[in-house]
CSV table of C-alpha atoms and ligand atoms in Angstrom, one decimal:
chain,number,residue,atom,x,y,z
A,1,MET,CA,8.9,4.9,-2.8
A,2,GLY,CA,11.9,3.6,-4.1
A,3,GLU,CA,11.9,2.1,-0.8
A,4,ARG,CA,13.5,-2.1,-1.4
A,5,PRO,CA,11.2,-5.1,-0.5
A,6,ILE,CA,11.4,-6.8,2.9
A,7,ILE,CA,12.6,-10.0,2.4
A,8,GLU,CA,12.2,-13.2,4.3
A,9,PRO,CA,15.1,-12.6,7.5
A,10,PHE,CA,16.0,-16.3,7.1
A,11,ARG,CA,17.0,-18.6,4.0
A,12,VAL,CA,15.8,-22.2,3.2
A,13,HIS,CA,17.7,-25.2,4.9
A,14,THR,CA,15.5,-28.0,4.7
A,15,VAL,CA,12.6,-28.4,1.8
A,16,GLN,CA,9.1,-30.2,2.2
A,17,ALA,CA,7.3,-30.9,-1.3
A,18,ILE,CA,3.7,-29.7,-1.7
A,19,SER,CA,1.4,-31.1,-4.1
A,20,MET,CA,0.2,-29.4,-7.6
A,21,PRO,CA,-3.2,-31.5,-7.7
A,22,SER,CA,-5.1,-31.3,-10.9
A,23,ARG,CA,-8.5,-29.9,-11.3
A,24,GLU,CA,-10.3,-33.3,-11.6
A,25,VAL,CA,-8.4,-34.3,-8.8
A,26,ARG,CA,-9.7,-31.3,-6.7
A,27,GLU,CA,-13.4,-31.7,-7.5
A,28,GLU,CA,-12.9,-35.5,-6.9
A,29,ALA,CA,-11.9,-34.7,-3.6
A,30,LEU,CA,-14.6,-31.8,-2.7
A,31,ARG,CA,-16.8,-34.9,-3.8
A,32,ARG,CA,-15.7,-37.0,-1.8
A,33,SER,CA,-15.2,-34.4,1.4
A,34,HIS,CA,-19.0,-33.7,0.9
A,35,TYR,CA,-17.8,-30.3,0.3
A,36,ASN,CA,-16.0,-30.3,3.2
A,37,LEU,CA,-12.4,-28.5,3.3
A,38,PHE,CA,-11.6,-30.7,6.9
A,39,GLY,CA,-12.1,-33.5,4.9
A,40,LEU,CA,-9.1,-33.0,2.5
A,41,ARG,CA,-6.2,-35.2,2.8
A,42,ALA,CA,-3.3,-32.4,3.1
A,43,GLU,CA,-1.7,-33.8,0.1
A,44,GLU,CA,-5.1,-32.2,-1.9
A,45,VAL,CA,-4.1,-29.0,-1.0
A,46,THR,CA,-1.3,-26.5,-2.8
A,47,VAL,CA,-1.3,-23.7,-0.7
A,48,ASP,CA,-2.3,-24.2,2.9
A,49,LEU,CA,-3.9,-21.5,4.8
A,50,LEU,CA,-6.0,-23.3,6.9
A,51,THR,CA,-4.6,-22.3,10.4
A,52,ASP,CA,-1.4,-20.2,11.6
A,53,SER,CA,-1.4,-22.6,14.1
A,54,GLY,CA,1.3,-25.5,14.7
A,55,THR,CA,2.2,-25.3,10.9
A,56,GLY,CA,4.8,-23.0,11.2
A,57,ALA,CA,8.7,-23.3,10.5
A,58,MET,CA,11.1,-24.1,12.7
A,59,SER,CA,14.8,-22.7,12.5
A,60,THR,CA,18.1,-24.3,13.2
A,61,ARG,CA,18.4,-23.7,16.8
A,62,GLN,CA,15.0,-24.9,17.7
A,63,TRP,CA,16.2,-28.4,16.0
A,64,ALA,CA,19.3,-27.7,17.6
A,65,GLY,CA,17.4,-27.1,20.7
A,66,MET,CA,15.3,-29.9,20.4
A,67,MET,CA,18.6,-32.6,20.5
A,68,LEU,CA,19.1,-31.0,23.8
A,69,GLY,CA,15.6,-32.0,25.2
A,70,ASP,CA,15.9,-34.1,28.1
A,71,GLU,CA,13.0,-36.4,28.8
A,72,SER,CA,13.0,-36.9,32.4
A,73,TYR,CA,10.0,-37.5,34.1
A,74,ALA,CA,10.1,-34.9,36.7
A,75,GLY,CA,12.7,-32.2,37.1
A,76,SER,CA,14.0,-32.1,33.3
A,77,PRO,CA,16.3,-29.4,32.7
A,78,SER,CA,14.5,-28.3,29.1
A,79,PHE,CA,11.6,-27.7,31.6
A,80,PHE,CA,13.5,-24.9,33.8
A,81,ARG,CA,14.9,-23.5,30.1
A,82,PHE,CA,11.2,-23.1,29.5
A,83,GLU,CA,10.1,-21.8,32.7
A,84,GLU,CA,13.1,-19.2,33.0
A,85,VAL,CA,12.4,-18.0,29.2
A,86,VAL,CA,8.4,-17.8,30.1
A,87,ARG,CA,8.9,-15.9,33.7
A,88,ASP,CA,12.0,-13.4,32.0
A,89,LEU,CA,8.8,-12.8,29.0
A,90,THR,CA,5.7,-12.5,31.0
A,91,GLY,CA,6.9,-11.8,34.8
A,92,PHE,CA,4.2,-14.0,36.0
A,93,SER,CA,5.9,-16.4,38.5
A,94,GLU,CA,3.8,-20.0,37.9
A,95,VAL,CA,4.9,-21.5,34.5
A,96,ILE,CA,2.5,-24.4,33.6
A,97,PRO,CA,3.5,-26.0,30.2
A,98,THR,CA,0.2,-27.9,28.7
A,99,HIS,CA,0.1,-29.5,25.4
A,100,GLN,CA,-1.8,-27.0,23.6
A,101,GLY,CA,-4.1,-23.5,24.3
A,102,ARG,CA,-7.1,-25.3,25.0
A,103,ALA,CA,-5.7,-27.5,27.7
A,104,ALA,CA,-4.6,-24.2,29.5
A,105,GLU,CA,-7.8,-23.2,29.0
A,106,LYS,CA,-9.9,-26.4,30.0
A,107,ILE,CA,-7.8,-26.2,33.3
A,108,LEU,CA,-8.2,-22.4,34.1
A,109,PHE,CA,-11.9,-22.2,33.4
A,110,SER,CA,-12.4,-25.5,35.5
A,111,VAL,CA,-10.4,-24.0,38.6
A,112,LEU,CA,-12.1,-20.4,38.5
A,113,ALA,CA,-15.3,-20.6,36.0
A,114,ASP,CA,-18.7,-22.2,37.4
A,115,LYS,CA,-22.2,-22.7,36.1
A,116,GLY,CA,-24.0,-19.4,36.2
A,117,HIS,CA,-20.4,-17.3,35.7
A,118,VAL,CA,-19.7,-14.5,33.2
A,119,VAL,CA,-16.3,-14.7,31.4
A,120,VAL,CA,-15.9,-11.5,29.3
A,121,ASN,CA,-13.6,-11.0,26.7
A,122,ASN,CA,-12.8,-9.0,23.8
A,123,ASN,CA,-13.8,-12.5,21.3
A,124,HIS,CA,-13.8,-15.3,22.5
A,125,PHE,CA,-11.9,-17.6,19.9
A,126,ASP,CA,-14.4,-21.1,19.2
A,127,THR,CA,-12.0,-23.6,21.9
A,128,THR,CA,-12.2,-20.6,24.5
A,129,ARG,CA,-15.9,-19.8,24.1
A,130,ALA,CA,-16.5,-24.1,24.3
A,131,ASN,CA,-14.1,-24.0,27.7
A,132,VAL,CA,-16.2,-21.4,28.9
A,133,GLU,CA,-19.8,-22.6,28.2
A,134,TYR,CA,-18.6,-26.1,28.9
A,135,ARG,CA,-18.3,-25.2,32.7
A,136,GLY,CA,-21.8,-24.2,32.3
A,137,ALA,CA,-21.0,-20.6,31.9
A,138,GLU,CA,-21.8,-17.5,29.8
A,139,ALA,CA,-18.8,-16.1,27.3
A,140,ARG,CA,-19.4,-12.7,26.6
A,141,ASP,CA,-17.7,-10.6,23.9
A,142,LEU,CA,-17.5,-7.2,24.3
A,143,VAL,CA,-15.1,-5.6,21.4
A,144,ALA,CA,-15.6,-2.5,20.8
A,145,ALA,CA,-17.7,-0.9,18.2
A,146,GLU,CA,-15.3,-0.6,15.6
A,147,GLY,CA,-14.1,-4.3,15.8
A,148,SER,CA,-17.3,-5.5,14.0
A,149,ASP,CA,-17.3,-3.1,11.1
A,150,PRO,CA,-15.1,-5.1,8.6
A,151,ALA,CA,-14.6,-2.4,6.5
A,152,LEU,CA,-13.4,0.4,8.9
A,153,VAL,CA,-9.9,1.0,9.2
A,154,ALA,CA,-8.7,1.8,12.5
A,155,PRO,CA,-5.3,1.0,14.4
A,156,PHE,CA,-6.4,-1.2,17.5
A,157,LYS,CA,-9.9,-3.1,16.3
A,158,GLY,CA,-9.2,-5.6,18.9
A,159,ASN,CA,-9.7,-3.4,21.8
A,160,MET,CA,-12.0,-4.0,24.6
A,161,ASP,CA,-15.2,-1.7,24.9
A,162,ILE,CA,-14.6,-0.4,28.1
A,163,ALA,CA,-17.7,1.1,29.0
A,164,ALA,CA,-19.4,-2.3,28.3
A,165,LEU,CA,-17.0,-3.8,30.2
A,166,ARG,CA,-17.7,-1.2,33.4
A,167,SER,CA,-21.3,-2.2,32.7
A,168,SER,CA,-21.3,-6.2,32.9
A,169,LEU,CA,-19.0,-5.7,36.3
A,170,GLU,CA,-21.4,-3.2,37.6
A,171,ALA,CA,-24.3,-5.9,36.9
A,172,ASP,CA,-22.7,-9.1,36.8
A,173,GLY,CA,-19.7,-8.3,38.9
A,174,ASP,CA,-20.2,-10.9,41.6
A,175,ARG,CA,-20.7,-13.6,38.4
A,176,ILE,CA,-17.4,-12.7,37.0
A,177,PRO,CA,-14.4,-14.7,37.7
A,178,LEU,CA,-11.9,-13.2,35.6
A,179,VAL,CA,-11.8,-11.0,32.7
A,180,LEU,CA,-10.2,-12.1,29.1
A,181,VAL,CA,-8.3,-10.0,26.6
A,182,THR,CA,-7.3,-12.2,23.6
A,183,VAL,CA,-3.8,-10.8,21.9
A,184,THR,CA,-4.6,-10.6,19.2
A,185,ASN,CA,-8.3,-11.0,18.9
A,186,ASN,CA,-8.4,-13.7,16.2
A,187,ALA,CA,-12.1,-14.6,15.9
A,188,GLY,CA,-12.1,-10.6,15.0
A,189,GLY,CA,-9.9,-10.5,12.3
A,190,GLY,CA,-6.6,-10.8,14.0
A,191,GLN,CA,-7.2,-7.0,15.3
A,192,PRO,CA,-4.6,-5.6,17.8
A,193,VAL,CA,-4.9,-4.4,21.3
A,194,SER,CA,-3.3,-1.0,22.5
A,195,MET,CA,-1.4,-0.9,25.2
A,196,ALA,CA,-3.7,1.8,26.5
A,197,ASN,CA,-6.8,-0.6,26.1
A,198,LEU,CA,-5.0,-3.0,28.3
A,199,ARG,CA,-4.0,-0.3,30.9
A,200,ALA,CA,-7.8,0.4,31.1
A,201,VAL,CA,-8.8,-3.1,31.3
A,202,ARG,CA,-6.4,-3.7,34.1
A,203,GLN,CA,-7.9,-0.2,35.8
A,204,VAL,CA,-11.7,-0.9,35.5
A,205,CYS,CA,-10.7,-4.8,36.7
A,206,ASP,CA,-8.6,-3.5,40.0
A,207,GLU,CA,-12.0,-1.2,40.9
A,208,TYR,CA,-13.5,-4.5,40.7
A,209,ASP,CA,-11.3,-6.9,41.8
A,210,VAL,CA,-11.8,-9.0,39.2
A,211,PRO,CA,-8.4,-11.0,37.5
A,212,PHE,CA,-7.0,-9.8,34.2
A,213,PHE,CA,-5.9,-12.3,32.0
A,214,LEU,CA,-4.5,-13.0,28.3
A,215,ASP,CA,-5.1,-14.8,26.1
A,216,ALA,CA,-1.4,-14.3,24.3
A,217,CYS,CA,-1.5,-16.5,21.3
A,218,ARG,CA,-0.3,-13.7,19.4
A,219,PHE,CA,1.2,-11.4,22.1
A,220,ALA,CA,4.2,-10.8,19.9
A,221,GLU,CA,2.3,-10.0,16.8
A,222,ASN,CA,0.2,-7.5,18.6
A,223,ALA,CA,3.3,-5.9,20.4
A,224,TRP,CA,4.9,-5.4,17.2
A,225,PHE,CA,1.3,-3.2,16.1
A,226,ILE,CA,2.0,-1.3,19.4
A,227,LYS,CA,5.2,-0.4,18.4
A,228,THR,CA,4.7,0.6,14.8
A,229,ARG,CA,0.9,2.3,15.5
A,230,GLU,CA,0.5,3.7,19.3
A,231,GLU,CA,2.0,6.4,20.3
A,232,GLY,CA,5.0,6.4,22.3
A,233,TYR,CA,6.5,2.8,21.7
A,234,ALA,CA,8.2,3.4,18.1
A,235,ASP,CA,11.4,3.2,20.3
A,236,ARG,CA,10.5,0.4,22.3
A,237,THR,CA,11.6,-3.1,21.5
A,238,PRO,CA,9.0,-5.7,20.7
A,239,LYS,CA,9.8,-7.5,23.8
A,240,GLU,CA,10.0,-4.2,26.2
A,241,ILE,CA,6.2,-4.0,24.3
A,242,ALA,CA,5.1,-7.0,25.3
A,243,GLN,CA,6.8,-7.6,29.3
A,244,GLU,CA,4.8,-4.5,29.7
A,245,MET,CA,1.3,-6.2,28.1
A,246,PHE,CA,2.0,-8.8,30.5
A,247,SER,CA,3.1,-6.9,33.3
A,248,LEU,CA,-0.6,-5.6,33.4
A,249,ALA,CA,-2.4,-8.9,33.7
A,250,ASP,CA,-2.4,-11.3,36.5
A,251,GLY,CA,-2.2,-14.3,34.0
A,252,CYS,CA,-2.2,-15.7,30.5
A,253,THR,CA,-3.4,-18.8,28.4
A,254,MET,CA,-0.8,-19.5,26.1
A,255,SER,CA,-0.9,-21.6,22.5
A,256,ALA,CA,2.8,-22.0,21.2
A,257,LYS,CA,1.7,-23.3,18.0
A,258,LYS,CA,1.2,-19.9,17.2
A,259,ASP,CA,3.7,-16.9,18.6
A,260,GLY,CA,5.9,-19.9,20.3
A,261,LEU,CA,6.8,-20.7,16.9
A,262,ALA,CA,6.3,-24.4,17.8
A,263,ASN,CA,4.4,-27.0,16.3
A,264,ILE,CA,2.8,-28.3,19.7
A,265,GLY,CA,2.3,-26.4,23.2
A,266,GLY,CA,1.1,-24.3,25.1
A,267,PHE,CA,1.3,-22.9,29.1
A,268,LEU,CA,-0.7,-21.4,31.7
A,269,ALA,CA,1.1,-18.4,33.4
A,270,LEU,CA,-0.2,-16.6,36.9
A,271,ASN,CA,1.3,-15.0,39.6
A,272,ASP,CA,-1.7,-16.1,42.2
A,273,ASP,CA,0.2,-19.2,43.8
A,274,ARG,CA,-3.3,-20.8,45.4
A,275,VAL,CA,-4.9,-21.0,41.9
A,276,ALA,CA,-1.6,-22.4,40.3
A,277,VAL,CA,-1.7,-25.1,43.1
A,278,GLU,CA,-5.5,-26.0,42.1
A,279,CYS,CA,-4.3,-25.9,38.4
A,280,ARG,CA,-1.4,-28.0,38.7
A,281,ASN,CA,-3.7,-30.7,40.5
A,282,LEU,CA,-5.5,-31.1,37.2
A,283,LEU,CA,-2.7,-30.8,34.8
A,284,ILE,CA,-1.5,-34.2,36.4
A,285,LEU,CA,-4.8,-35.3,36.0
A,286,THR,CA,-5.3,-34.7,32.3
A,287,GLU,CA,-2.1,-33.2,30.9
A,288,GLY,CA,1.1,-35.0,33.0
A,289,PHE,CA,3.2,-34.1,35.4
A,290,PRO,CA,4.3,-30.1,36.0
A,291,THR,CA,7.6,-30.0,34.7
A,292,TYR,CA,6.2,-31.4,31.4
A,293,GLY,CA,2.6,-30.9,31.1
A,294,GLY,CA,1.9,-33.2,28.3
A,295,LEU,CA,4.6,-32.3,26.2
A,296,ALA,CA,8.4,-34.0,25.8
A,297,GLY,CA,11.2,-32.3,27.1
A,298,TYR,CA,12.4,-31.6,23.2
A,299,ASP,CA,8.8,-29.5,22.9
A,300,LEU,CA,9.9,-27.0,25.5
A,301,GLU,CA,13.2,-26.7,23.9
A,302,ALA,CA,11.3,-25.7,21.0
A,303,ILE,CA,9.4,-23.5,22.1
A,304,ALA,CA,11.8,-21.8,24.9
A,305,GLN,CA,14.0,-20.9,21.4
A,306,GLY,CA,11.0,-19.8,19.5
A,307,LEU,CA,9.6,-17.1,22.3
A,308,VAL,CA,13.1,-16.0,22.0
A,309,GLU,CA,13.2,-15.5,18.2
A,310,VAL,CA,9.3,-14.2,17.7
A,311,LEU,CA,10.4,-11.0,19.5
A,312,ASP,CA,13.0,-10.5,16.7
A,313,GLU,CA,12.5,-7.2,14.6
A,314,ASP,CA,13.1,-8.5,11.5
A,315,TYR,CA,10.9,-11.3,12.0
A,316,LEU,CA,7.9,-9.2,13.1
A,317,ARG,CA,8.7,-6.2,10.0
A,318,TYR,CA,8.1,-9.7,7.5
A,319,ARG,CA,5.8,-11.2,9.2
A,320,THR,CA,3.2,-8.6,9.3
A,321,ARG,CA,4.5,-7.1,6.0
A,322,SER,CA,3.7,-10.7,4.2
A,323,VAL,CA,0.4,-10.4,5.5
A,324,GLU,CA,-0.7,-6.7,4.7
A,325,TYR,CA,1.3,-7.7,0.8
A,326,LEU,CA,-1.9,-10.1,0.4
A,327,ALA,CA,-4.3,-7.9,1.9
A,328,GLU,CA,-3.0,-5.0,-0.5
A,329,LYS,CA,-2.7,-7.5,-3.4
A,330,VAL,CA,-6.5,-9.0,-3.2
A,331,ALA,CA,-8.0,-5.2,-1.8
A,332,ALA,CA,-6.4,-3.7,-5.0
A,333,GLY,CA,-8.2,-6.0,-7.3
A,334,GLY,CA,-11.5,-5.0,-5.3
A,335,VAL,CA,-11.9,-7.7,-2.8
A,336,PRO,CA,-13.5,-6.7,-0.1
A,337,ILE,CA,-11.4,-7.9,2.9
A,338,VAL,CA,-11.2,-7.2,6.8
A,339,GLN,CA,-9.3,-3.1,7.3
A,340,PRO,CA,-6.8,-3.2,8.2
A,341,PRO,CA,-5.5,-6.8,7.7
A,342,GLY,CA,-4.7,-8.6,10.9
A,343,GLY,CA,-1.2,-9.8,11.8
A,344,HIS,CA,-2.0,-13.6,11.1
A,345,ALA,CA,-4.7,-13.5,8.6
A,346,VAL,CA,-6.4,-11.6,5.7
A,347,PHE,CA,-10.0,-12.0,6.1
A,348,VAL,CA,-12.1,-12.2,2.9
A,349,ASP,CA,-15.7,-10.7,3.5
A,350,ALA,CA,-17.9,-13.1,1.5
A,351,GLY,CA,-21.1,-11.5,2.6
A,352,ALA,CA,-20.1,-8.3,0.3
A,353,LEU,CA,-18.5,-10.5,-2.2
A,354,LEU,CA,-21.8,-12.5,-2.3
A,355,PRO,CA,-24.4,-10.7,-1.5
A,356,ARG,CA,-26.8,-13.0,-3.2
A,357,ILE,CA,-26.0,-15.8,-1.2
A,358,PRO,CA,-28.3,-15.7,2.0
A,359,PRO,CA,-26.5,-16.7,5.2
A,360,HIS,CA,-28.3,-20.2,5.4
A,361,GLU,CA,-26.7,-20.8,2.7
A,362,TYR,CA,-23.2,-20.2,3.7
A,363,PRO,CA,-21.5,-17.7,1.7
A,364,ALA,CA,-18.6,-18.1,3.1
A,365,HIS,CA,-18.3,-21.9,2.7
A,366,SER,CA,-18.6,-20.9,-0.9
A,367,LEU,CA,-16.2,-19.0,-1.0
A,368,ALA,CA,-13.8,-21.0,0.8
A,369,VAL,CA,-14.9,-24.0,-1.8
A,370,GLU,CA,-14.1,-22.0,-4.8
A,371,PHE,CA,-10.4,-20.9,-3.3
A,372,TYR,CA,-9.9,-24.6,-3.3
A,373,ARG,CA,-11.5,-25.5,-6.6
A,374,GLU,CA,-9.6,-22.8,-8.4
A,375,GLY,CA,-6.3,-23.3,-7.1
A,376,GLY,CA,-5.8,-25.6,-4.4
A,377,VAL,CA,-6.0,-23.2,-1.8
A,378,ARG,CA,-7.6,-24.0,1.6
A,379,GLY,CA,-9.0,-21.2,3.6
A,380,VAL,CA,-11.2,-21.6,6.6
A,381,GLU,CA,-14.9,-20.6,6.9
A,382,LEU,CA,-15.5,-18.3,10.3
A,383,GLY,CA,-19.2,-17.6,8.7
A,384,SER,CA,-22.5,-18.9,9.4
A,385,LEU,CA,-21.1,-22.4,8.8
A,386,ALA,CA,-19.3,-22.5,11.8
A,387,PHE,CA,-21.3,-19.6,14.0
A,388,GLY,CA,-24.6,-19.9,13.1
A,389,VAL,CA,-27.2,-21.1,15.9
A,390,PRO,CA,-29.7,-23.5,14.6
A,391,GLN,CA,-33.2,-22.7,16.1
A,392,GLU,CA,-36.1,-24.8,17.0
A,393,ASP,CA,-38.0,-24.1,13.7
A,394,GLY,CA,-35.2,-25.2,11.8
A,395,THR,CA,-34.3,-21.5,10.8
A,396,GLU,CA,-30.8,-20.1,11.7
A,397,VAL,CA,-29.6,-16.9,13.8
A,398,PRO,CA,-26.8,-15.7,11.1
A,399,ALA,CA,-23.5,-15.2,12.1
A,400,ALA,CA,-22.3,-11.4,12.9
A,401,MET,CA,-19.6,-11.7,9.8
A,402,GLU,CA,-19.5,-13.9,6.4
A,403,LEU,CA,-15.4,-14.2,6.6
A,404,VAL,CA,-13.0,-16.5,4.9
A,405,ARG,CA,-10.1,-16.8,6.7
A,406,LEU,CA,-6.9,-16.8,4.7
A,407,ALA,CA,-3.7,-17.4,7.7
A,408,ILE,CA,-0.5,-17.5,6.9
A,409,PRO,CA,1.7,-19.8,8.9
A,410,ARG,CA,5.0,-18.5,10.1
A,411,ARG,CA,8.1,-18.5,8.1
A,412,THR,CA,6.6,-21.2,5.5
A,413,TYR,CA,5.7,-19.8,2.2
A,414,THR,CA,7.7,-17.4,0.1
A,415,GLN,CA,6.5,-14.5,-1.5
A,416,SER,CA,5.8,-15.9,-5.3
A,417,HIS,CA,3.3,-18.4,-3.1
A,418,ILE,CA,1.4,-15.5,-2.0
A,419,ASP,CA,1.2,-14.4,-5.3
A,420,TYR,CA,0.0,-16.9,-6.1
A,421,VAL,CA,-2.9,-17.1,-3.8
A,422,ALA,CA,-3.6,-13.8,-4.5
A,423,GLU,CA,-4.0,-14.7,-8.0
A,424,VAL,CA,-6.3,-17.3,-7.2
A,425,VAL,CA,-8.5,-15.3,-5.0
A,426,LEU,CA,-8.8,-12.4,-8.0
A,427,ASP,CA,-9.6,-15.1,-10.3
A,428,VAL,CA,-12.3,-16.5,-8.0
A,429,ALA,CA,-13.9,-12.9,-7.5
A,430,ALA,CA,-14.2,-12.2,-11.2
A,431,ARG,CA,-16.3,-15.1,-11.1
A,432,ALA,CA,-18.3,-14.2,-8.1
A,433,GLY,CA,-21.9,-13.7,-9.7
A,434,SER,CA,-22.0,-17.0,-10.9
A,435,ILE,CA,-21.1,-18.9,-7.5
A,436,GLY,CA,-24.0,-20.5,-5.4
A,437,GLY,CA,-24.4,-21.6,-2.1
A,438,TYR,CA,-24.8,-24.7,0.2
A,439,ARG,CA,-26.9,-26.7,2.1
A,440,ILE,CA,-26.2,-28.9,4.8
A,441,VAL,CA,-26.8,-32.6,4.7
A,442,GLU,CA,-25.3,-33.4,8.1
A,443,GLN,CA,-24.2,-32.0,10.5
A,444,ALA,CA,-23.2,-32.8,14.5
A,445,PRO,CA,-24.5,-31.1,17.3
A,446,TRP,CA,-21.6,-28.8,18.2
A,447,LEU,CA,-18.9,-27.5,16.5
A,448,ARG,CA,-20.5,-28.6,13.1
A,449,HIS,CA,-18.3,-27.0,10.7
A,450,PHE,CA,-15.5,-29.6,11.4
A,451,THR,CA,-17.3,-32.5,10.2
A,452,ALA,CA,-20.6,-31.3,8.4
A,453,ARG,CA,-21.6,-32.8,5.2
A,454,LEU,CA,-22.7,-30.2,2.4
A,455,GLU,CA,-24.0,-30.2,-1.3
A,456,PRO,CA,-24.5,-27.0,-3.7
A,457,VAL,CA,-27.3,-25.7,-3.7
A,458,ALA,CA,-29.1,-25.4,-7.6
A,459,ALA,CA,-27.3,-22.4,-9.1
A,460,GLY,CA,-29.6,-19.5,-10.2
A,461,PRO,CA,-30.1,-16.2,-8.8
A,462,GLY,CA,-30.7,-16.4,-5.0
A,463,GLY,CA,-30.0,-20.2,-4.6
B,1,LIG,N1,-7.2,-18.7,21.5
B,1,LIG,C1,-6.9,-18.3,20.4
B,1,LIG,C2,-7.3,-16.8,19.9
B,1,LIG,C3,-6.5,-19.2,19.3
B,1,LIG,O1,-6.3,-18.6,18.2
B,1,LIG,C4,-6.9,-20.2,19.0
B,1,LIG,C5,-6.3,-21.8,18.2
B,1,LIG,C6,-6.5,-20.8,20.9
B,1,LIG,C7,-6.9,-20.1,21.9
B,1,LIG,C8,-6.7,-23.0,21.2
B,1,LIG,O2,-5.2,-23.1,20.8
B,1,LIG,O3,-5.4,-24.2,19.1
B,1,LIG,O4,-3.2,-24.8,20.5
B,1,LIG,O5,-5.6,-25.2,21.8
B,1,LIG,N2,-6.5,-20.9,17.1
B,1,LIG,C9,-6.2,-21.8,16.4
B,1,LIG,C10,-6.7,-21.4,15.3
B,1,LIG,C11,-6.7,-23.7,16.4
B,1,LIG,O6,-6.3,-22.1,14.1
B,1,LIG,O7,-7.0,-19.8,15.0
B,1,LIG,P1,-4.8,-24.5,20.7
């Protein structure tokens, strides 16, 4: 009450125009892209909330750093600057740059995971799951039960179910090459993991002598939630908290496109020098020499600076507040969302909003299409189109939840953009009863949501 707004802790230095396509243009774009939002041209979108990955704005200091980029093939000073920042933050001795997060995953699992293995995580992100499965291993999700209940308000819904982790290690310990925890838990609504939970994972991994890695893409947002929600951390800096998180793990994979505040990049960092040697051998095969790993020297500079800026308290306060602000607005209008909002996105519960559309007609996809149709707002479907499993008899096992993710790029949109998005969401919700489902006309054998062609099912109750 009476508190002043939490403002953007920056001012605009360069602007980039966004498009305002008319309703006719949007309708035509939907038809042309076969109702798949990945098929739109970005100029056909007004506010693009498809992802928070690589879509943020860099700071003047990052751009200045890019001018210092040294493009030497081997031994670039930009690499050593990057390495120093990553070591200082994570404490891990071995730092391996990659072109993005999934490349770090691919290399790590190529070294550690094999056919018949089981990789445990709170929730695997889709590229992480795909890279585990590509090795012939099982990707097992063990998020605590409260993490699967969208409406339940709890501070750390990304936590690992420690009892389930213990049972998995007890039953399959010799087949589990590593345990991962994703901070924040993207596939589970961007929910944070508490320090107490990370400590418990560490302890169980020690008992069974299994390495523990963080999928650290959104480590700074996670650190902020620990600071503001977990007892004993209010007076610690985000950096100290992040350092403590990393100190509990043996290594991490990282997409610098999120909390690296960069447009491209990632890394793998770890303490085991023997595993690191094997990883570097693969790195040379697919990414590049170990002092650039698929990145330009200027990218390494941008990431090094981004990893420092992302831990700024004013930034993190604004960042989490801007997501919460959108969540509050749509929730106040009666739109069901995953509660509490995560660190990088608002997840709208399409299953609850469009109960008449059955999972095999993809309610979350319908809702995502309507957000675009209504106001040129592009989110992403995280429901049965992305995660449903087609069966041989032509039926499908639906996803656990039918969600549309509205991911907020970092430092990119202003409060009025967010107000606009909230109005679009509320206008669509007001006509939820007349929204129909979709059927797939054409699909790829895996990761079908990226390229599937769809068409509307004739409108009418249940169809
Ligand atoms: N792990 C998590 C938790 C992620 O969210 C992502 C990417 C990755 C790994 C892979 O990183 O894209 O650099 O290869 N998430 C993006 C998203 C694509 O939209 O959530 P990447």
